[in-house]
PDB file of C-alpha atoms in Angstrom:
ATOM      1  CA  MET L   1       7.260  -0.112  21.428  1.00 46.00           C
ATOM      2  CA  THR L   2       4.228  -2.142  22.493  1.00 70.00           C
ATOM      3  CA  THR L   3       1.419  -0.345  20.660  1.00 82.00           C
ATOM      4  CA  PRO L   4       2.077   0.105  16.940  1.00 90.00           C
ATOM      5  CA  ALA L   5       1.796   3.401  15.132  1.00 93.00           C
ATOM      6  CA  ILE L   6      -0.839   3.439  12.394  1.00 95.00           C
ATOM      7  CA  GLU L   7       0.038   5.015   9.047  1.00 95.00           C
ATOM      8  CA  PRO L   8      -1.757   5.253   5.699  1.00 95.00           C
ATOM      9  CA  LEU L   9      -0.275   3.073   2.968  1.00 95.00           C
ATOM     10  CA  GLY L  10      -1.657   4.495  -0.232  1.00 94.00           C
ATOM     11  CA  ASP L  11      -5.417   5.022  -0.410  1.00 93.00           C
ATOM     12  CA  ALA L  12      -6.530   1.461   0.362  1.00 96.00           C
ATOM     13  CA  ALA L  13      -4.229   0.149   3.083  1.00 97.00           C
ATOM     14  CA  LEU L  14      -2.971   0.864   6.584  1.00 97.00           C
ATOM     15  CA  LEU L  15       0.467   0.095   7.981  1.00 97.00           C
ATOM     16  CA  LEU L  16       0.957  -0.820  11.643  1.00 96.00           C
ATOM     17  CA  ARG L  17       4.542  -0.053  12.623  1.00 95.00           C
ATOM     18  CA  TRP L  18       6.349  -1.238  15.766  1.00 92.00           C
ATOM     19  CA  GLY L  19       9.788   0.049  14.833  1.00 89.00           C
ATOM     20  CA  GLU L  20      12.493   0.277  12.180  1.00 87.00           C
ATOM     21  CA  ARG L  21      14.797  -2.610  13.067  1.00 87.00           C
ATOM     22  CA  ILE L  22      15.073  -6.344  12.554  1.00 88.00           C
ATOM     23  CA  ASP L  23      14.214  -7.745  15.969  1.00 87.00           C
ATOM     24  CA  PRO L  24      12.805 -11.222  16.720  1.00 88.00           C
ATOM     25  CA  ASP L  25      10.639  -9.913  19.567  1.00 87.00           C
ATOM     26  CA  LEU L  26       9.076  -7.220  17.387  1.00 89.00           C
ATOM     27  CA  ASN L  27       8.543  -9.748  14.613  1.00 91.00           C
ATOM     28  CA  ARG L  28       6.761 -12.115  17.004  1.00 89.00           C
ATOM     29  CA  ARG L  29       4.449  -9.268  17.990  1.00 89.00           C
ATOM     30  CA  VAL L  30       3.700  -8.625  14.318  1.00 91.00           C
ATOM     31  CA  HIS L  31       2.747 -12.259  13.679  1.00 91.00           C
ATOM     32  CA  ALA L  32       0.753 -12.635  16.875  1.00 88.00           C
ATOM     33  CA  LEU L  33      -1.291  -9.511  16.174  1.00 90.00           C
ATOM     34  CA  ALA L  34      -1.826 -10.662  12.584  1.00 90.00           C
ATOM     35  CA  ALA L  35      -3.197 -13.941  13.958  1.00 89.00           C
ATOM     36  CA  ALA L  36      -5.483 -12.075  16.365  1.00 89.00           C
ATOM     37  CA  LEU L  37      -6.803  -9.845  13.577  1.00 92.00           C
ATOM     38  CA  ASP L  38      -7.375 -12.854  11.367  1.00 90.00           C
ATOM     39  CA  VAL L  39      -9.594 -14.431  14.030  1.00 89.00           C
ATOM     40  CA  ILE L  40     -11.960 -11.445  14.176  1.00 90.00           C
ATOM     41  CA  ARG L  41     -11.416 -10.534  10.512  1.00 91.00           C
ATOM     42  CA  PRO L  42     -13.826  -7.678   9.633  1.00 93.00           C
ATOM     43  CA  PRO L  43     -15.569  -7.870   6.230  1.00 94.00           C
ATOM     44  CA  TRP L  44     -13.525  -4.983   4.810  1.00 95.00           C
ATOM     45  CA  LEU L  45     -10.152  -6.647   5.489  1.00 96.00           C
ATOM     46  CA  LEU L  46      -8.797  -8.153   2.259  1.00 96.00           C
ATOM     47  CA  ASP L  47      -5.312  -9.181   3.310  1.00 95.00           C
ATOM     48  CA  LEU L  48      -2.726  -9.094   6.106  1.00 94.00           C
ATOM     49  CA  VAL L  49       0.926  -8.805   5.092  1.00 94.00           C
ATOM     50  CA  PRO L  50       3.486  -9.087   7.931  1.00 93.00           C
ATOM     51  CA  ALA L  51       7.077  -7.865   7.627  1.00 93.00           C
ATOM     52  CA  TYR L  52       9.920  -7.504  10.142  1.00 92.00           C
ATOM     53  CA  ALA L  53       8.366  -4.771  12.275  1.00 93.00           C
ATOM     54  CA  THR L  54       5.263  -3.802  10.322  1.00 95.00           C
ATOM     55  CA  LEU L  55       1.887  -5.249   9.420  1.00 95.00           C
ATOM     56  CA  ALA L  56       0.034  -4.049   6.328  1.00 96.00           C
ATOM     57  CA  LEU L  57      -3.767  -4.239   6.222  1.00 97.00           C
ATOM     58  CA  TYR L  58      -5.302  -4.087   2.745  1.00 97.00           C
ATOM     59  CA  LEU L  59      -8.869  -2.826   2.650  1.00 97.00           C
ATOM     60  CA  ASP L  60     -11.916  -3.345   0.489  1.00 96.00           C
ATOM     61  CA  THR L  61     -12.846   0.322   0.268  1.00 94.00           C
ATOM     62  CA  ALA L  62     -16.208  -0.551  -1.285  1.00 93.00           C
ATOM     63  CA  ALA L  63     -17.245  -2.243   1.976  1.00 93.00           C
ATOM     64  CA  PHE L  64     -17.402   1.105   3.800  1.00 92.00           C
ATOM     65  CA  GLY L  65     -20.336   3.465   3.824  1.00 87.00           C
ATOM     66  CA  PRO L  66     -20.240   7.053   2.543  1.00 86.00           C
ATOM     67  CA  ALA L  67     -20.223   8.670   5.982  1.00 86.00           C
ATOM     68  CA  GLU L  68     -16.493   8.317   6.631  1.00 89.00           C
ATOM     69  CA  PRO L  69     -13.423   7.790   4.399  1.00 93.00           C
ATOM     70  CA  PRO L  70     -12.377   4.096   4.401  1.00 94.00           C
ATOM     71  CA  LEU L  71      -8.918   4.678   5.897  1.00 95.00           C
ATOM     72  CA  ALA L  72     -10.312   6.813   8.704  1.00 95.00           C
ATOM     73  CA  ALA L  73     -13.048   4.267   9.461  1.00 94.00           C
ATOM     74  CA  ALA L  74     -10.599   1.356   9.480  1.00 95.00           C
ATOM     75  CA  GLU L  75      -8.155   3.246  11.708  1.00 94.00           C
ATOM     76  CA  ARG L  76     -10.937   4.132  14.140  1.00 93.00           C
ATOM     77  CA  TRP L  77     -11.969   0.447  14.248  1.00 93.00           C
ATOM     78  CA  LEU L  78      -8.375  -0.602  14.936  1.00 93.00           C
ATOM     79  CA  ARG L  79      -7.748   1.961  17.653  1.00 91.00           C
ATOM     80  CA  ALA L  80     -10.935   0.915  19.433  1.00 89.00           C
ATOM     81  CA  ARG L  81      -9.706  -2.684  19.569  1.00 86.00           C
ATOM     82  CA  LEU L  82      -5.933  -2.425  19.917  1.00 85.00           C
ATOM     83  CA  ALA L  83      -5.979  -2.808  23.691  1.00 75.00           C
ATOM     84  CA  THR L  84      -7.981  -6.039  23.458  1.00 77.00           C
ATOM     85  CA  LEU L  85      -5.855  -7.282  20.584  1.00 75.00           C
ATOM     86  CA  ALA L  86      -2.713  -6.417  22.543  1.00 57.00           C
ATOM     87  CA  ASP L  87      -3.916  -8.599  25.420  1.00 52.00           C
ATOM     88  CA  HIS L  88      -4.514 -11.436  22.952  1.00 47.00           C
ATOM     89  CA  ARG L  89      -1.134 -10.864  21.341  1.00 48.00           C
ATOM     90  CA  ASP L  90       0.836 -10.949  24.584  1.00 46.00           C
ATOM     91  CA  ASP L  91      -0.842 -14.117  25.796  1.00 44.00           C
ATOM     92  CA  PRO L  92       1.136 -17.094  24.391  1.00 42.00           C
ATOM     93  CA  ALA L  93      -1.847 -19.380  24.896  1.00 41.00           C
ATOM     94  CA  ALA L  94      -3.957 -17.133  22.661  1.00 43.00           C
ATOM     95  CA  THR L  95      -1.565 -17.273  19.734  1.00 45.00           C
ATOM     96  CA  PRO L  96      -1.931 -20.248  17.377  1.00 52.00           C
ATOM     97  CA  SER L  97       1.068 -22.572  17.355  1.00 56.00           C
ATOM     98  CA  ALA L  98       3.308 -22.092  14.332  1.00 70.00           C
ATOM     99  CA  ARG L  99       3.966 -25.002  12.030  1.00 89.00           C
ATOM    100  CA  SER L 100       7.350 -26.711  12.282  1.00 93.00           C
ATOM    101  CA  ILE L 101       8.822 -27.680   8.932  1.00 95.00           C
ATOM    102  CA  GLU L 102      12.040 -29.543   8.134  1.00 96.00           C
ATOM    103  CA  ILE L 103      13.949 -28.527   5.026  1.00 97.00           C
ATOM    104  CA  PRO L 104      16.368 -31.146   3.627  1.00 97.00           C
ATOM    105  CA  VAL L 105      19.544 -29.559   2.259  1.00 98.00           C
ATOM    106  CA  ARG L 106      22.492 -30.907   0.317  1.00 98.00           C
ATOM    107  CA  TYR L 107      25.349 -28.654   1.388  1.00 98.00           C
ATOM    108  CA  GLY L 108      28.478 -27.701  -0.547  1.00 97.00           C
ATOM    109  CA  GLY L 109      29.751 -28.755  -3.956  1.00 96.00           C
ATOM    110  CA  GLU L 110      27.799 -27.464  -6.946  1.00 96.00           C
ATOM    111  CA  ASP L 111      24.787 -26.912  -4.670  1.00 97.00           C
ATOM    112  CA  GLY L 112      26.739 -24.714  -2.252  1.00 97.00           C
ATOM    113  CA  PRO L 113      29.414 -22.822  -4.173  1.00 98.00           C
ATOM    114  CA  ASP L 114      29.964 -20.320  -1.335  1.00 98.00           C
ATOM    115  CA  LEU L 115      30.256 -22.836   1.510  1.00 98.00           C
ATOM    116  CA  ASP L 116      34.059 -22.827   1.572  1.00 97.00           C
ATOM    117  CA  ALA L 117      34.212 -19.021   1.431  1.00 97.00           C
ATOM    118  CA  VAL L 118      31.643 -18.734   4.243  1.00 98.00           C
ATOM    119  CA  ALA L 119      33.764 -21.129   6.297  1.00 98.00           C
ATOM    120  CA  ARG L 120      36.932 -19.152   5.601  1.00 97.00           C
ATOM    121  CA  ASP L 121      35.366 -15.777   6.361  1.00 97.00           C
ATOM    122  CA  SER L 122      33.763 -17.140   9.535  1.00 96.00           C
ATOM    123  CA  GLY L 123      36.953 -18.782  10.793  1.00 97.00           C
ATOM    124  CA  LEU L 124      35.249 -22.181  10.718  1.00 97.00           C
ATOM    125  CA  SER L 125      35.528 -25.403   8.780  1.00 98.00           C
ATOM    126  CA  PRO L 126      32.859 -26.238   6.168  1.00 98.00           C
ATOM    127  CA  ASP L 127      31.568 -28.998   8.465  1.00 97.00           C
ATOM    128  CA  ASP L 128      31.255 -26.481  11.308  1.00 98.00           C
ATOM    129  CA  VAL L 129      29.274 -24.138   9.062  1.00 98.00           C
ATOM    130  CA  VAL L 130      26.855 -26.947   8.207  1.00 98.00           C
ATOM    131  CA  ALA L 131      26.592 -27.970  11.861  1.00 98.00           C
ATOM    132  CA  ARG L 132      25.805 -24.432  12.975  1.00 98.00           C
ATOM    133  CA  HIS L 133      23.366 -23.820  10.131  1.00 98.00           C
ATOM    134  CA  THR L 134      21.425 -27.017  10.833  1.00 98.00           C
ATOM    135  CA  ALA L 135      21.420 -26.333  14.585  1.00 97.00           C
ATOM    136  CA  GLY L 136      19.462 -23.114  14.135  1.00 94.00           C
ATOM    137  CA  ASP L 137      15.840 -22.787  15.255  1.00 94.00           C
ATOM    138  CA  TYR L 138      14.523 -20.415  12.606  1.00 96.00           C
ATOM    139  CA  HIS L 139      11.229 -18.684  12.085  1.00 93.00           C
ATOM    140  CA  VAL L 140       9.846 -17.110   8.929  1.00 95.00           C
ATOM    141  CA  ALA L 141       9.916 -13.366   9.528  1.00 94.00           C
ATOM    142  CA  LEU L 142       8.273 -12.580   6.183  1.00 94.00           C
ATOM    143  CA  LEU L 143       7.950 -13.636   2.570  1.00 94.00           C
ATOM    144  CA  GLY L 144       9.399 -11.222   0.050  1.00 90.00           C
ATOM    145  CA  PHE L 145      11.780 -10.470  -2.832  1.00 89.00           C
ATOM    146  CA  ALA L 146      10.135 -13.231  -4.896  1.00 91.00           C
ATOM    147  CA  PRO L 147       6.947 -15.290  -4.352  1.00 92.00           C
ATOM    148  CA  GLY L 148       7.619 -17.765  -1.563  1.00 94.00           C
ATOM    149  CA  PHE L 149      11.097 -16.450  -0.614  1.00 97.00           C
ATOM    150  CA  PRO L 150      11.350 -16.812   3.193  1.00 97.00           C
ATOM    151  CA  TYR L 151      13.449 -14.419   5.250  1.00 97.00           C
ATOM    152  CA  LEU L 152      14.465 -16.548   8.226  1.00 97.00           C
ATOM    153  CA  LEU L 153      15.577 -15.184  11.596  1.00 96.00           C
ATOM    154  CA  GLY L 154      17.644 -17.323  13.966  1.00 95.00           C
ATOM    155  CA  LEU L 155      20.979 -17.552  12.142  1.00 97.00           C
ATOM    156  CA  ASP L 156      24.021 -18.281  14.295  1.00 97.00           C
ATOM    157  CA  PRO L 157      25.874 -14.920  14.604  1.00 96.00           C
ATOM    158  CA  MET L 158      29.117 -16.674  13.585  1.00 97.00           C
ATOM    159  CA  LEU L 159      27.564 -17.239  10.146  1.00 98.00           C
ATOM    160  CA  ALA L 160      26.348 -13.675   9.596  1.00 97.00           C
ATOM    161  CA  LEU L 161      28.205 -12.274   6.578  1.00 96.00           C
ATOM    162  CA  PRO L 162      27.577  -9.489   4.071  1.00 95.00           C
ATOM    163  CA  ARG L 163      26.034 -10.250   0.715  1.00 96.00           C
ATOM    164  CA  LEU L 164      28.244 -10.810  -2.317  1.00 96.00           C
ATOM    165  CA  ALA L 165      29.808  -7.670  -3.744  1.00 94.00           C
ATOM    166  CA  THR L 166      28.608  -8.735  -7.205  1.00 95.00           C
ATOM    167  CA  PRO L 167      25.289 -10.605  -7.334  1.00 95.00           C
ATOM    168  CA  ARG L 168      24.994 -13.715  -9.463  1.00 96.00           C
ATOM    169  CA  GLN L 169      22.874 -13.480 -12.592  1.00 96.00           C
ATOM    170  CA  ARG L 170      21.542 -17.005 -12.002  1.00 97.00           C
ATOM    171  CA  VAL L 171      20.799 -18.668  -8.669  1.00 97.00           C
ATOM    172  CA  PRO L 172      19.180 -22.126  -8.981  1.00 97.00           C
ATOM    173  CA  ALA L 173      15.769 -22.775  -7.464  1.00 96.00           C
ATOM    174  CA  GLY L 174      15.991 -24.210  -3.965  1.00 97.00           C
ATOM    175  CA  SER L 175      19.331 -22.572  -3.166  1.00 98.00           C
ATOM    176  CA  VAL L 176      19.835 -22.079   0.574  1.00 98.00           C
ATOM    177  CA  ALA L 177      21.787 -18.929   1.263  1.00 98.00           C
ATOM    178  CA  ILE L 178      23.033 -16.444   3.848  1.00 98.00           C
ATOM    179  CA  GLY L 179      22.552 -12.687   3.545  1.00 96.00           C
ATOM    180  CA  GLY L 180      23.650 -10.582   6.486  1.00 94.00           C
ATOM    181  CA  ALA L 181      22.167 -11.956   9.701  1.00 94.00           C
ATOM    182  CA  GLN L 182      19.505 -13.945   7.862  1.00 95.00           C
ATOM    183  CA  THR L 183      19.221 -17.142   5.902  1.00 98.00           C
ATOM    184  CA  GLY L 184      16.752 -17.828   3.130  1.00 97.00           C
ATOM    185  CA  ILE L 185      15.782 -20.078   0.232  1.00 98.00           C
ATOM    186  CA  TYR L 186      15.430 -19.037  -3.404  1.00 98.00           C
ATOM    187  CA  PRO L 187      12.051 -20.411  -4.582  1.00 97.00           C
ATOM    188  CA  ARG L 188      12.724 -19.984  -8.297  1.00 95.00           C
ATOM    189  CA  GLU L 189      15.786 -19.493 -10.487  1.00 95.00           C
ATOM    190  CA  SER L 190      16.636 -15.805 -10.295  1.00 95.00           C
ATOM    191  CA  PRO L 191      19.478 -13.334  -9.862  1.00 96.00           C
ATOM    192  CA  GLY L 192      20.703 -13.011  -6.283  1.00 96.00           C
ATOM    193  CA  GLY L 193      23.491 -11.745  -4.091  1.00 96.00           C
ATOM    194  CA  TRP L 194      23.242 -13.992  -1.038  1.00 98.00           C
ATOM    195  CA  ARG L 195      25.951 -16.551  -0.243  1.00 98.00           C
ATOM    196  CA  ILE L 196      24.803 -19.985  -1.407  1.00 98.00           C
ATOM    197  CA  ILE L 197      25.754 -22.849   0.904  1.00 98.00           C
ATOM    198  CA  GLY L 198      23.386 -25.609  -0.232  1.00 98.00           C
ATOM    199  CA  ARG L 199      20.197 -26.525  -2.032  1.00 98.00           C
ATOM    200  CA  THR L 200      16.884 -28.159  -1.162  1.00 97.00           C
ATOM    201  CA  PRO L 201      14.805 -30.263  -3.572  1.00 96.00           C
ATOM    202  CA  LEU L 202      11.562 -28.948  -2.063  1.00 96.00           C
ATOM    203  CA  VAL L 203       9.409 -26.619  -4.155  1.00 95.00           C
ATOM    204  CA  LEU L 204       8.826 -23.420  -2.209  1.00 96.00           C
ATOM    205  CA  PHE L 205       6.391 -21.838  -4.637  1.00 95.00           C
ATOM    206  CA  ASP L 206       3.906 -23.490  -6.976  1.00 94.00           C
ATOM    207  CA  PRO L 207       1.021 -21.339  -8.287  1.00 92.00           C
ATOM    208  CA  LEU L 208      -1.054 -24.481  -8.882  1.00 92.00           C
ATOM    209  CA  ARG L 209      -0.738 -25.616  -5.261  1.00 92.00           C
ATOM    210  CA  ASP L 210      -3.070 -24.521  -2.460  1.00 91.00           C
ATOM    211  CA  PRO L 211      -1.546 -22.692  -0.737  1.00 91.00           C
ATOM    212  CA  PRO L 212       1.076 -21.852  -3.386  1.00 94.00           C
ATOM    213  CA  THR L 213       3.859 -21.234  -0.843  1.00 95.00           C
ATOM    214  CA  LEU L 214       5.462 -24.047   1.143  1.00 95.00           C
ATOM    215  CA  LEU L 215       6.256 -21.724   4.059  1.00 95.00           C
ATOM    216  CA  ALA L 216       4.174 -19.010   5.692  1.00 92.00           C
ATOM    217  CA  PRO L 217       5.117 -16.080   7.935  1.00 91.00           C
ATOM    218  CA  GLY L 218       5.486 -17.280  11.506  1.00 90.00           C
ATOM    219  CA  ASP L 219       6.418 -20.871  10.591  1.00 93.00           C
ATOM    220  CA  ARG L 220       9.338 -22.495  12.393  1.00 94.00           C
ATOM    221  CA  VAL L 221      12.031 -24.068  10.206  1.00 97.00           C
ATOM    222  CA  ARG L 222      14.841 -26.538  10.799  1.00 97.00           C
ATOM    223  CA  PHE L 223      17.403 -27.445   8.136  1.00 98.00           C
ATOM    224  CA  VAL L 224      18.508 -31.075   7.855  1.00 97.00           C
ATOM    225  CA  ALA L 225      21.691 -32.051   6.007  1.00 97.00           C
ATOM    226  CA  VAL L 226      21.111 -34.889   3.539  1.00 96.00           C
ATOM    227  CA  GLY L 227      23.245 -36.871   1.095  1.00 93.00           C
ATOM    228  CA  ASP L 228      22.656 -37.654  -2.563  1.00 89.00           C
ATOM    229  CA  ALA L 229      20.264 -40.579  -1.986  1.00 90.00           C
ATOM    230  CA  ALA L 230      17.997 -38.676   0.421  1.00 89.00           C
ATOM    231  CA  PHE L 231      18.120 -35.609  -1.824  1.00 90.00           C
ATOM    232  CA  ALA L 232      16.937 -37.714  -4.772  1.00 88.00           C
ATOM    233  CA  THR L 233      14.162 -39.254  -2.679  1.00 87.00           C
ATOM    234  CA  HIS L 234      12.891 -35.859  -1.589  1.00 83.00           C
ATOM    235  CA  ALA L 235      13.100 -34.622  -5.192  1.00 80.00           C
ATOM    236  CA  ARG L 236      10.830 -37.468  -6.301  1.00 74.00           C
ATOM    237  CA  GLU L 237       8.380 -36.828  -3.487  1.00 71.00           C
ATOM    238  CA  ARG L 238       8.435 -33.030  -3.663  1.00 63.00           C
ATOM    239  CA  ARG L 239       5.174 -31.174  -3.739  1.00 51.00           C
TER     240      ARG L 239
END
């Protein structure tokens, strides 16, 4: 599906939908169109929230006149420009380059209590799991579940495993984990059912930081295995 369907999302938002599945190509279209909309950002557009195959547009309904309901006016504006935006979206040169961010990770041990089980269930050694996980070229499909939690696409299919049958009540902040065909990072201590294979000292969410999230949708991510000394250094320098 090239042109997204447009659906109401409550009384002050629209949802652009490309499909119902997790697909890297669809997700790239979502982020590229979000970037194109951000460039021409109309005064009534409050926020853009990308997901796997959808893009939510939150509206300032007070910015519209009385002649037409805000959702109808915003949808008419979008439909009049979708062809132009589609051309922008499909042109790689017109899409801003994503940031590339390295995430240091200390794998295994207390930081990665599920590493051995992931290795066993994948038919690999723990070192092979780490090698495959750090070899991945990931991109942030969306932020969700908790502030700053990145859902990352690009996981080696050999590492794709179901979530834990019984979620943990406490997952430490910075835990790097696998859930299905995705990998992610817990930004704060919280319950969670993903398989934890390591931990990063970086702070993924800080409400006093601008921006508060370390990662943003569309960013590219590489994991780097580090030892105790490098982990401690990053912990001291974290921001």
